[in-house]
PDB file of N, CA and C in Angstrom:
ATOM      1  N   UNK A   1      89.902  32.145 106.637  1.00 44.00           N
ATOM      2  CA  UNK A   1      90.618  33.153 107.394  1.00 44.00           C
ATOM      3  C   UNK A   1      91.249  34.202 106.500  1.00 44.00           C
ATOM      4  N   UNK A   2      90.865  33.830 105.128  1.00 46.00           N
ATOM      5  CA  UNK A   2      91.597  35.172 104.536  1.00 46.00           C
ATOM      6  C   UNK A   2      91.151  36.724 104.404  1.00 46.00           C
ATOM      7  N   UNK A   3      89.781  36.664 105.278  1.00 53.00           N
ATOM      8  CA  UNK A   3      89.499  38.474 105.641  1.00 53.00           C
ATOM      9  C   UNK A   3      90.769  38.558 106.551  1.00 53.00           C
ATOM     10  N   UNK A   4      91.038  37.757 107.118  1.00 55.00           N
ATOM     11  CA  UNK A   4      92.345  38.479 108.186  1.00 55.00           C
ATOM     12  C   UNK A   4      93.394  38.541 107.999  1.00 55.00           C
ATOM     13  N   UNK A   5      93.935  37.115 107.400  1.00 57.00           N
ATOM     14  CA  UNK A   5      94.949  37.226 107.177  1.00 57.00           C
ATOM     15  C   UNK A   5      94.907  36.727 105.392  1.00 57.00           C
ATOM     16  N   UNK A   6      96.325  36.879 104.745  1.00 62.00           N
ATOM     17  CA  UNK A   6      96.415  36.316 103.204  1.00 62.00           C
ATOM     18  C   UNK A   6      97.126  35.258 103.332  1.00 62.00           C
ATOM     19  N   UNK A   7      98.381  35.036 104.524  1.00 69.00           N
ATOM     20  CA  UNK A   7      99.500  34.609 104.539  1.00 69.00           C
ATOM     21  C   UNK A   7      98.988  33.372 105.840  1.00 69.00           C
ATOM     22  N   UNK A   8      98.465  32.163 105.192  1.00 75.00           N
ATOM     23  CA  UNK A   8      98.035  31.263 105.796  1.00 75.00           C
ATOM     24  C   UNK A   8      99.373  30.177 106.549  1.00 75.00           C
ATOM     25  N   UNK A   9     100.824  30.669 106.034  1.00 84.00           N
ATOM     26  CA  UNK A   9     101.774  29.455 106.370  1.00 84.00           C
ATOM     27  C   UNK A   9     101.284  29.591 108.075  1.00 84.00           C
ATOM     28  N   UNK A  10     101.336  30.759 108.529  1.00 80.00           N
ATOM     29  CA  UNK A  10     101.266  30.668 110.068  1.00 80.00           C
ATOM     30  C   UNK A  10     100.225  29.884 110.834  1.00 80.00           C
ATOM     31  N   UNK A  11      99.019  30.078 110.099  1.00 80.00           N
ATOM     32  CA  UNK A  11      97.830  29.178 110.351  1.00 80.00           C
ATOM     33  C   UNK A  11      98.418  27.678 110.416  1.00 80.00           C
ATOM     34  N   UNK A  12      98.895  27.244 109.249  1.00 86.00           N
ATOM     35  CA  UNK A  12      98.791  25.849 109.062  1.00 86.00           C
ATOM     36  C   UNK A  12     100.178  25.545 109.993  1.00 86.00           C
ATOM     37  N   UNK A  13     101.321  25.982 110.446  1.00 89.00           N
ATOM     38  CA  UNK A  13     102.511  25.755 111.641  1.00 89.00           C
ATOM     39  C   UNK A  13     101.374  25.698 113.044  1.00 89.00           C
ATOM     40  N   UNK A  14     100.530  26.380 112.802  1.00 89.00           N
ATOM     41  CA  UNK A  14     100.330  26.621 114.325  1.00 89.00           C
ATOM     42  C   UNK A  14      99.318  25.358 114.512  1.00 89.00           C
ATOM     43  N   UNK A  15      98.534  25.125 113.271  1.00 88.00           N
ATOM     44  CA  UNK A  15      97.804  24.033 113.855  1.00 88.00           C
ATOM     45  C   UNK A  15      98.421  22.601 113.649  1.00 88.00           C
ATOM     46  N   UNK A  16      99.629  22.429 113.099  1.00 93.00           N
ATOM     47  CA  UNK A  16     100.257  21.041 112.710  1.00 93.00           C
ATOM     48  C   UNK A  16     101.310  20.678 114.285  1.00 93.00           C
ATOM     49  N   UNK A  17     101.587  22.438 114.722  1.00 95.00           N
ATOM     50  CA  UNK A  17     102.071  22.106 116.735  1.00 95.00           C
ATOM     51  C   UNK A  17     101.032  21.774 117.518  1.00 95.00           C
ATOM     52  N   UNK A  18      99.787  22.354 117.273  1.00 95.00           N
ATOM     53  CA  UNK A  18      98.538  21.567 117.867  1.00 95.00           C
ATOM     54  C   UNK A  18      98.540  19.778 117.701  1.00 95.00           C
ATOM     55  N   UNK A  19      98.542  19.383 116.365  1.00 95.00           N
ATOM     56  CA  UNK A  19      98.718  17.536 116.394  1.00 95.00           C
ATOM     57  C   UNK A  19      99.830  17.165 116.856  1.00 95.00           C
ATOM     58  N   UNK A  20     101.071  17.741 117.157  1.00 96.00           N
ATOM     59  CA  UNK A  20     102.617  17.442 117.454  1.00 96.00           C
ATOM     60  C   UNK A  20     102.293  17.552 119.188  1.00 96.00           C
ATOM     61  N   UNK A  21     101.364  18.826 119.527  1.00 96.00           N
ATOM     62  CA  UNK A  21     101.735  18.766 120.932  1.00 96.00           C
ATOM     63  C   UNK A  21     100.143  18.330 121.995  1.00 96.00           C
ATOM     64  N   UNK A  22      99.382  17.983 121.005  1.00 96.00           N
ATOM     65  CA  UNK A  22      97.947  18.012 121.556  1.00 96.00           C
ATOM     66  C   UNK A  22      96.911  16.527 121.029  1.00 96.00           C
ATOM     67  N   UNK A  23      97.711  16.024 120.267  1.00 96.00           N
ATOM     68  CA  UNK A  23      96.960  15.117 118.877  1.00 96.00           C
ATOM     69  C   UNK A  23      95.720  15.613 118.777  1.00 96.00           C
ATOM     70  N   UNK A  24      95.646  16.950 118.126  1.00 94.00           N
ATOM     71  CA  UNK A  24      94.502  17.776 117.414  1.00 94.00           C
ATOM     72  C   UNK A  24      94.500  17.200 116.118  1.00 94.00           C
ATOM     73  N   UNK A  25      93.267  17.015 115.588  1.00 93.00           N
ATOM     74  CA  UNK A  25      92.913  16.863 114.335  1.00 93.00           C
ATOM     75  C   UNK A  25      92.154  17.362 113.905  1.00 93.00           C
ATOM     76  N   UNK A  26      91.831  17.746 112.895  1.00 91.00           N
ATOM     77  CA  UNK A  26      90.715  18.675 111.691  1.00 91.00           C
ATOM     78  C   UNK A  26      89.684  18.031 111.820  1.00 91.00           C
ATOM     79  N   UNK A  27      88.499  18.194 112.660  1.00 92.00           N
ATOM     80  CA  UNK A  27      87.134  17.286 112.248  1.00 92.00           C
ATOM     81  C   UNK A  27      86.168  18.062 111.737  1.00 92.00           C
ATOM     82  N   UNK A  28      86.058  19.196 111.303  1.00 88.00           N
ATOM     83  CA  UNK A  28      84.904  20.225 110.410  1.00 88.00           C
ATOM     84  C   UNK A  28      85.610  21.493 110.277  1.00 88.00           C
ATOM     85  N   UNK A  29      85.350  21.600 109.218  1.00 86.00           N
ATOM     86  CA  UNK A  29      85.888  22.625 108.071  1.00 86.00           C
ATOM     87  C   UNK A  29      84.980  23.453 107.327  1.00 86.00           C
ATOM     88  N   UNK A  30      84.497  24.234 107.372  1.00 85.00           N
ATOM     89  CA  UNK A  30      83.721  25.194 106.818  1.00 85.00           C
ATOM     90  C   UNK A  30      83.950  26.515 105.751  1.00 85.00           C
ATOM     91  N   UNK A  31      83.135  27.516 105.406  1.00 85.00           N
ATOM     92  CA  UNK A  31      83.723  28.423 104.590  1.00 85.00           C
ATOM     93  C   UNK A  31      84.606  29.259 105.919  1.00 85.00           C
ATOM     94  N   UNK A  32      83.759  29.638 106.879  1.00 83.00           N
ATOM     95  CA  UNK A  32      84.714  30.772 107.460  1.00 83.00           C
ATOM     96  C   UNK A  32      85.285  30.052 109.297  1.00 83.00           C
ATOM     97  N   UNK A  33      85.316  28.483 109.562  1.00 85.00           N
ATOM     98  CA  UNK A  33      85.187  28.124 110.053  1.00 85.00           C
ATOM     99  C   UNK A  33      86.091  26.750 110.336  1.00 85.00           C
ATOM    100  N   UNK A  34      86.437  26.235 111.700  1.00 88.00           N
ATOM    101  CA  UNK A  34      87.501  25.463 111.915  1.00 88.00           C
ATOM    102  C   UNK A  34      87.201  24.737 112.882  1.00 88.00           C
ATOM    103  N   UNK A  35      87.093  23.289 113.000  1.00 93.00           N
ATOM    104  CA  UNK A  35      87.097  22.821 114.662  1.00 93.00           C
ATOM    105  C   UNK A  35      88.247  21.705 114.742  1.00 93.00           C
ATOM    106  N   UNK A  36      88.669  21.736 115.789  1.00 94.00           N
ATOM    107  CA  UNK A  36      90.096  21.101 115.738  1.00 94.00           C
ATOM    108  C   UNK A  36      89.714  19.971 117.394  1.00 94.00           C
ATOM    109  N   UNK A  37      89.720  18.559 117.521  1.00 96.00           N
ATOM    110  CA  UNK A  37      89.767  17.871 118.709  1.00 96.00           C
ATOM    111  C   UNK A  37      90.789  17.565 119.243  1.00 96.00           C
ATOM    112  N   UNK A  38      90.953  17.185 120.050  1.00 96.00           N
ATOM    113  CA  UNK A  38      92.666  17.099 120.421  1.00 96.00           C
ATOM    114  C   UNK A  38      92.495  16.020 121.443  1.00 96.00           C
ATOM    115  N   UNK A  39      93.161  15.013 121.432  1.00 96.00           N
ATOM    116  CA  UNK A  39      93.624  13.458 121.859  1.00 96.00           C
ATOM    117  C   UNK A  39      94.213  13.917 123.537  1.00 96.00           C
ATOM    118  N   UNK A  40      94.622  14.840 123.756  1.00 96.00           N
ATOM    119  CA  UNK A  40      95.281  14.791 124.930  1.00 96.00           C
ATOM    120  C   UNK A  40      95.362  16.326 125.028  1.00 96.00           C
ATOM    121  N   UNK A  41      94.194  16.681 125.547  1.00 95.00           N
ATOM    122  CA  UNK A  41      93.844  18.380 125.628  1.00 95.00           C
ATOM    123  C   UNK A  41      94.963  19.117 126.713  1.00 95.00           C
ATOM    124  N   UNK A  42      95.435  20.133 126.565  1.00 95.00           N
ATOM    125  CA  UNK A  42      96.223  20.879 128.124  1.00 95.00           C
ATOM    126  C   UNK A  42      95.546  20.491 129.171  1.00 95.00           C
ATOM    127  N   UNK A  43      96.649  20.014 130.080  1.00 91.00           N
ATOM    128  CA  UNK A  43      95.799  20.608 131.454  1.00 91.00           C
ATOM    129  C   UNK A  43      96.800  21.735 132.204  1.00 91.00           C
ATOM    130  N   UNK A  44      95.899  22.624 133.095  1.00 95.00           N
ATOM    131  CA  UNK A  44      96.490  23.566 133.953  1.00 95.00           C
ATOM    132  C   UNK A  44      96.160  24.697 133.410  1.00 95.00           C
ATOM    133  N   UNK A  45      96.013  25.594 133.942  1.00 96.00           N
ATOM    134  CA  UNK A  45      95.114  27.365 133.995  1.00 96.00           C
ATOM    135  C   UNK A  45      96.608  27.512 132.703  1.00 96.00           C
ATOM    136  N   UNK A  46      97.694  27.326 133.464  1.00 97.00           N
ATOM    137  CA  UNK A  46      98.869  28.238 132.533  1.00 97.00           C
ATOM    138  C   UNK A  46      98.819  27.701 131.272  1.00 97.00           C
ATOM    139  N   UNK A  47      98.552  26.196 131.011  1.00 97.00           N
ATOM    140  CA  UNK A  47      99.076  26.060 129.722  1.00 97.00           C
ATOM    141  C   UNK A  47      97.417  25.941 129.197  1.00 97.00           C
ATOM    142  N   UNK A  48      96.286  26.113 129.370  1.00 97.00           N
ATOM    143  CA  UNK A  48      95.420  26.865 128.660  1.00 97.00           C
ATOM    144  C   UNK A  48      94.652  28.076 128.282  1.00 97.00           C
ATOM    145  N   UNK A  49      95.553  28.680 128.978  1.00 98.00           N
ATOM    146  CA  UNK A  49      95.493  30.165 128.861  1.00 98.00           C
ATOM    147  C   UNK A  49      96.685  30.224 127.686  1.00 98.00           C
ATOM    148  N   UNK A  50      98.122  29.469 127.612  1.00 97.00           N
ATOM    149  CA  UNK A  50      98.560  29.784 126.661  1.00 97.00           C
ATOM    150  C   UNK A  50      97.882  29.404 125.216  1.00 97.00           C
ATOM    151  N   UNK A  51      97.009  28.459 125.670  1.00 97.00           N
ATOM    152  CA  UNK A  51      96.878  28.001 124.048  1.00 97.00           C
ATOM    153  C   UNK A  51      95.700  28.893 123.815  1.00 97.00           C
ATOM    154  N   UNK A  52      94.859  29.350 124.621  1.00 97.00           N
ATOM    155  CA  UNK A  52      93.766  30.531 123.861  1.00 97.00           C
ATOM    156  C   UNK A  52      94.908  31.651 123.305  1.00 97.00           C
ATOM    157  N   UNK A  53      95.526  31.809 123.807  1.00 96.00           N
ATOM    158  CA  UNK A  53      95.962  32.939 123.196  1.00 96.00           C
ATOM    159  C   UNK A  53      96.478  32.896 121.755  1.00 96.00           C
ATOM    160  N   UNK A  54      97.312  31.816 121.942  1.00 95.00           N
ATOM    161  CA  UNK A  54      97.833  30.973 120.513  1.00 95.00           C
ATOM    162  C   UNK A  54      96.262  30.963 119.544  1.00 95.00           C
ATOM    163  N   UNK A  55      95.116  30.534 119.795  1.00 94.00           N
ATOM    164  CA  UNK A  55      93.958  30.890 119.098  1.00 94.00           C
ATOM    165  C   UNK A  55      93.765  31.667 118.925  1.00 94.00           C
ATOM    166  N   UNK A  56      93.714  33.223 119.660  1.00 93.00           N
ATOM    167  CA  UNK A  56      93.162  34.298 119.679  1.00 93.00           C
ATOM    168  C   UNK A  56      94.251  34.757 118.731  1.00 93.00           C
ATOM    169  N   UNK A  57      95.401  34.294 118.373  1.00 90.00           N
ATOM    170  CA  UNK A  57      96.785  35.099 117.675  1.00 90.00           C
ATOM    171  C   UNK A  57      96.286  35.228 116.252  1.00 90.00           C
ATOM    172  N   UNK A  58      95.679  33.916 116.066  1.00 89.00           N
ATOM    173  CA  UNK A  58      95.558  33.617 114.409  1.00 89.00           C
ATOM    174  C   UNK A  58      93.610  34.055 114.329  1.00 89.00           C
ATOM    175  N   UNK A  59      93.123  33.844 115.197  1.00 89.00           N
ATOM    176  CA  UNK A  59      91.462  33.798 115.354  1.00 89.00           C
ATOM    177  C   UNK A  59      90.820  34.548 116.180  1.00 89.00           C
ATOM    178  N   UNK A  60      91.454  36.179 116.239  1.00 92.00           N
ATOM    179  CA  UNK A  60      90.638  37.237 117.202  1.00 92.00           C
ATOM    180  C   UNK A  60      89.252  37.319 117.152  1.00 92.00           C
ATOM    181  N   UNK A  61      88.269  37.112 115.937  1.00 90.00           N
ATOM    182  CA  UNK A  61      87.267  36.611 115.923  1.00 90.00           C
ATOM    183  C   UNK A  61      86.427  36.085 117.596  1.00 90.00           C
ATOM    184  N   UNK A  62      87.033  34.880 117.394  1.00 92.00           N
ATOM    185  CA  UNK A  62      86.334  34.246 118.079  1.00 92.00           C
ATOM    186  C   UNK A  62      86.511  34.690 119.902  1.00 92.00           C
ATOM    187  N   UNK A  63      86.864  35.739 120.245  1.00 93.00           N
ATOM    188  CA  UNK A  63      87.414  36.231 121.171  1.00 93.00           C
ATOM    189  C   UNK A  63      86.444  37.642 121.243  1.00 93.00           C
ATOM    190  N   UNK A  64      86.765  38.438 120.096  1.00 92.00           N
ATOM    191  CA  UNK A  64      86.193  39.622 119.961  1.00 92.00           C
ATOM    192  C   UNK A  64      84.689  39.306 119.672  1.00 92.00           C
ATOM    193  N   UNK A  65      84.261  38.298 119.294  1.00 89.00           N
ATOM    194  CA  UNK A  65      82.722  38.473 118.994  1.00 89.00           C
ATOM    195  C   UNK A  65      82.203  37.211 119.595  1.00 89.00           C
ATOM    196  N   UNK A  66      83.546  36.610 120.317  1.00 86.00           N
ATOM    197  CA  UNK A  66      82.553  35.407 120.742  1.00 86.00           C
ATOM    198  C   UNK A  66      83.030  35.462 121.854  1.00 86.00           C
ATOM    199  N   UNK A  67      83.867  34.903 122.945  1.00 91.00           N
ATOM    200  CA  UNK A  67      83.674  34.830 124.255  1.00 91.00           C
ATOM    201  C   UNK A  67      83.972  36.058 125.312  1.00 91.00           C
ATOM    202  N   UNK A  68      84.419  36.899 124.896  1.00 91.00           N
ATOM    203  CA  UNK A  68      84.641  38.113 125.443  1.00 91.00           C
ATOM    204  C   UNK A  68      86.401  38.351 125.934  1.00 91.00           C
ATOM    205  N   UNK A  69      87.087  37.120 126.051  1.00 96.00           N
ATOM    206  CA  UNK A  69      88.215  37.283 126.460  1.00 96.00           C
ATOM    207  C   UNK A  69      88.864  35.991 126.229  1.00 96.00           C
ATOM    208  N   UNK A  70      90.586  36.284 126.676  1.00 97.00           N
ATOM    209  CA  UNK A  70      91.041  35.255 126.738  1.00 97.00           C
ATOM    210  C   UNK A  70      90.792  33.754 128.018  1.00 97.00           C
ATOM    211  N   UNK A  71      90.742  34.582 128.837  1.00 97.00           N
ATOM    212  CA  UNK A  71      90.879  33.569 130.012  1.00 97.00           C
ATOM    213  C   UNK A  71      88.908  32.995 129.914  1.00 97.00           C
ATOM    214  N   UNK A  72      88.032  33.518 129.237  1.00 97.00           N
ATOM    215  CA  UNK A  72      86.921  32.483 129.017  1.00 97.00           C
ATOM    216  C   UNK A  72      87.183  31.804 128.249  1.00 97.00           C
ATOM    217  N   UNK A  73      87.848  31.776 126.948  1.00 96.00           N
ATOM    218  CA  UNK A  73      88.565  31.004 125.675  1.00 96.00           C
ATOM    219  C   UNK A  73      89.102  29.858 126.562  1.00 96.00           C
ATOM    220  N   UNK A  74      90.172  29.596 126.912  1.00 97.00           N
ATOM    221  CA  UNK A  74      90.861  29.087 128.181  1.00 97.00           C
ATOM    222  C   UNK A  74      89.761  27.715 129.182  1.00 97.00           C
ATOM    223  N   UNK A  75      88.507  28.701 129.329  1.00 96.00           N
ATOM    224  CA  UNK A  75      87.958  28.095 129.916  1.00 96.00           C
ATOM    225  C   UNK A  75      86.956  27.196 129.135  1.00 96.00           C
ATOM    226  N   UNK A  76      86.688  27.517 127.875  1.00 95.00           N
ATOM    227  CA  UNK A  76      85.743  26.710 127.036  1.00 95.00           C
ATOM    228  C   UNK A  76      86.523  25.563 126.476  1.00 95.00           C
ATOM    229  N   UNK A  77      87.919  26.233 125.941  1.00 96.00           N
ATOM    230  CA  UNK A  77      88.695  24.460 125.702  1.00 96.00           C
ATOM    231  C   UNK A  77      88.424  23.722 126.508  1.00 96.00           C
ATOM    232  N   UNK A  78      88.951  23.750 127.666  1.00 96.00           N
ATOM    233  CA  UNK A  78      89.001  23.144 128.776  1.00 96.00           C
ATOM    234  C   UNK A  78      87.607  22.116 129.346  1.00 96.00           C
ATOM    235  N   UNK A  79      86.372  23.061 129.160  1.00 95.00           N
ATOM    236  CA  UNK A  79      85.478  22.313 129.090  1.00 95.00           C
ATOM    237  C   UNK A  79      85.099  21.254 127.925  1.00 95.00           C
ATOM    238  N   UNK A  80      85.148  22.247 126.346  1.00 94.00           N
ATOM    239  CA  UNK A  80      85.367  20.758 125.261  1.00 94.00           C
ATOM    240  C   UNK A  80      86.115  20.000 124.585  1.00 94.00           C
ATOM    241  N   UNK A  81      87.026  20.201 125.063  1.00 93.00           N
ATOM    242  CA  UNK A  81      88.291  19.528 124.318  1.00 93.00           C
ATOM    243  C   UNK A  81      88.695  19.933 122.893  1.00 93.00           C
ATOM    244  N   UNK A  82      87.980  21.165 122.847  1.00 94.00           N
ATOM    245  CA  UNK A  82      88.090  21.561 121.158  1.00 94.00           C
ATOM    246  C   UNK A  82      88.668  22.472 121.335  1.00 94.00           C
ATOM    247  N   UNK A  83      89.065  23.505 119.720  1.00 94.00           N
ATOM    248  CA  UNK A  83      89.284  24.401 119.577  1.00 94.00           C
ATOM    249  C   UNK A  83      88.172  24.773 118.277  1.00 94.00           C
ATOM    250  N   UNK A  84      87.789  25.679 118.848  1.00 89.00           N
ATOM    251  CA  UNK A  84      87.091  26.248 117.512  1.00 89.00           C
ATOM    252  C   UNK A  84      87.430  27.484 116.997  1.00 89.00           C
ATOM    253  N   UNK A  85      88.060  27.858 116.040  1.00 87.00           N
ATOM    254  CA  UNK A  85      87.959  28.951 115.200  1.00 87.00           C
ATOM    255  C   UNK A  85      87.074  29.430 114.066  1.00 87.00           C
ATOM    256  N   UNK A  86      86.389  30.827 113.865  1.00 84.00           N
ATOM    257  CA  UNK A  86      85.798  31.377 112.864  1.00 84.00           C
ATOM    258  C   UNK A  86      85.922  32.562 112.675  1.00 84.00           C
ATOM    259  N   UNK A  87      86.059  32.736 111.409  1.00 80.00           N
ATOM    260  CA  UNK A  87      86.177  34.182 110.314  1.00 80.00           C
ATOM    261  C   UNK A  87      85.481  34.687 110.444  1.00 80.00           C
ATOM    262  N   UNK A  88      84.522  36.486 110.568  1.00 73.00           N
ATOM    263  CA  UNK A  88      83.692  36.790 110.364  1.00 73.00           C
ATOM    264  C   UNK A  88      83.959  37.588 109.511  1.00 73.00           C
TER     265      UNK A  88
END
C-alpha cells in the first residue's frame, strides 16, 4: 500500500479493530495485496456498509477499479466473509 499511502500506522489500527471487532485474520499477503477472514463477519446493510467504507478509506483501489462502489463492496463481504484489499 505504499503507492498510496507511506504512513502505514493507520493501516495496521484499522486492521488489528478488524481482529478486536470481527476475529479477522491475515490469511494471504502479497506484494500489492491483502486478504483478511473474519470469525464472525457483520451482519446488517448498516454495519456493512460501514465496514466497506472503512476498506475503501485505506483501499480506494479496490472500489475504484474493482467493484464500482461502496454499497457493492458491502455486498461482496457479505457474500465472502472476506475482506480483500489491493494496491495498484
Amino acid at each position: 500500500s505504499t503507492n498510496y499511502t507511506s504512513d502505514l500506522a493507520a493501516h495496521t489500527a484499522l486492521m488489528r479493530s478488524w481482529e478486536d471487532r470481527f476475529g479477522g485474520y491475515l490469511v494471504v499477503t502479497g506484494f500489492a495485496d491483502a486478504t483478511i477472514v473474519m470469525e464472525r463477519p457483520p451482519v446488517g446493510d448498516e454495519a456493512l456498509l460501514h465496514l466497506a467504507a472503512e476498506v475503501y478509506a485505506i483501499c480506494p483501489d479496490v472500489v475504484w477499479q474493482g467493484v464500482g462502489g461502496i454499497a457493492q463492496l458491502a455486498d461482496e463481504i457479505r457474500d465472502s466473509g472476506q475482506l480483500f484489499c489491493w494496491w495498484d
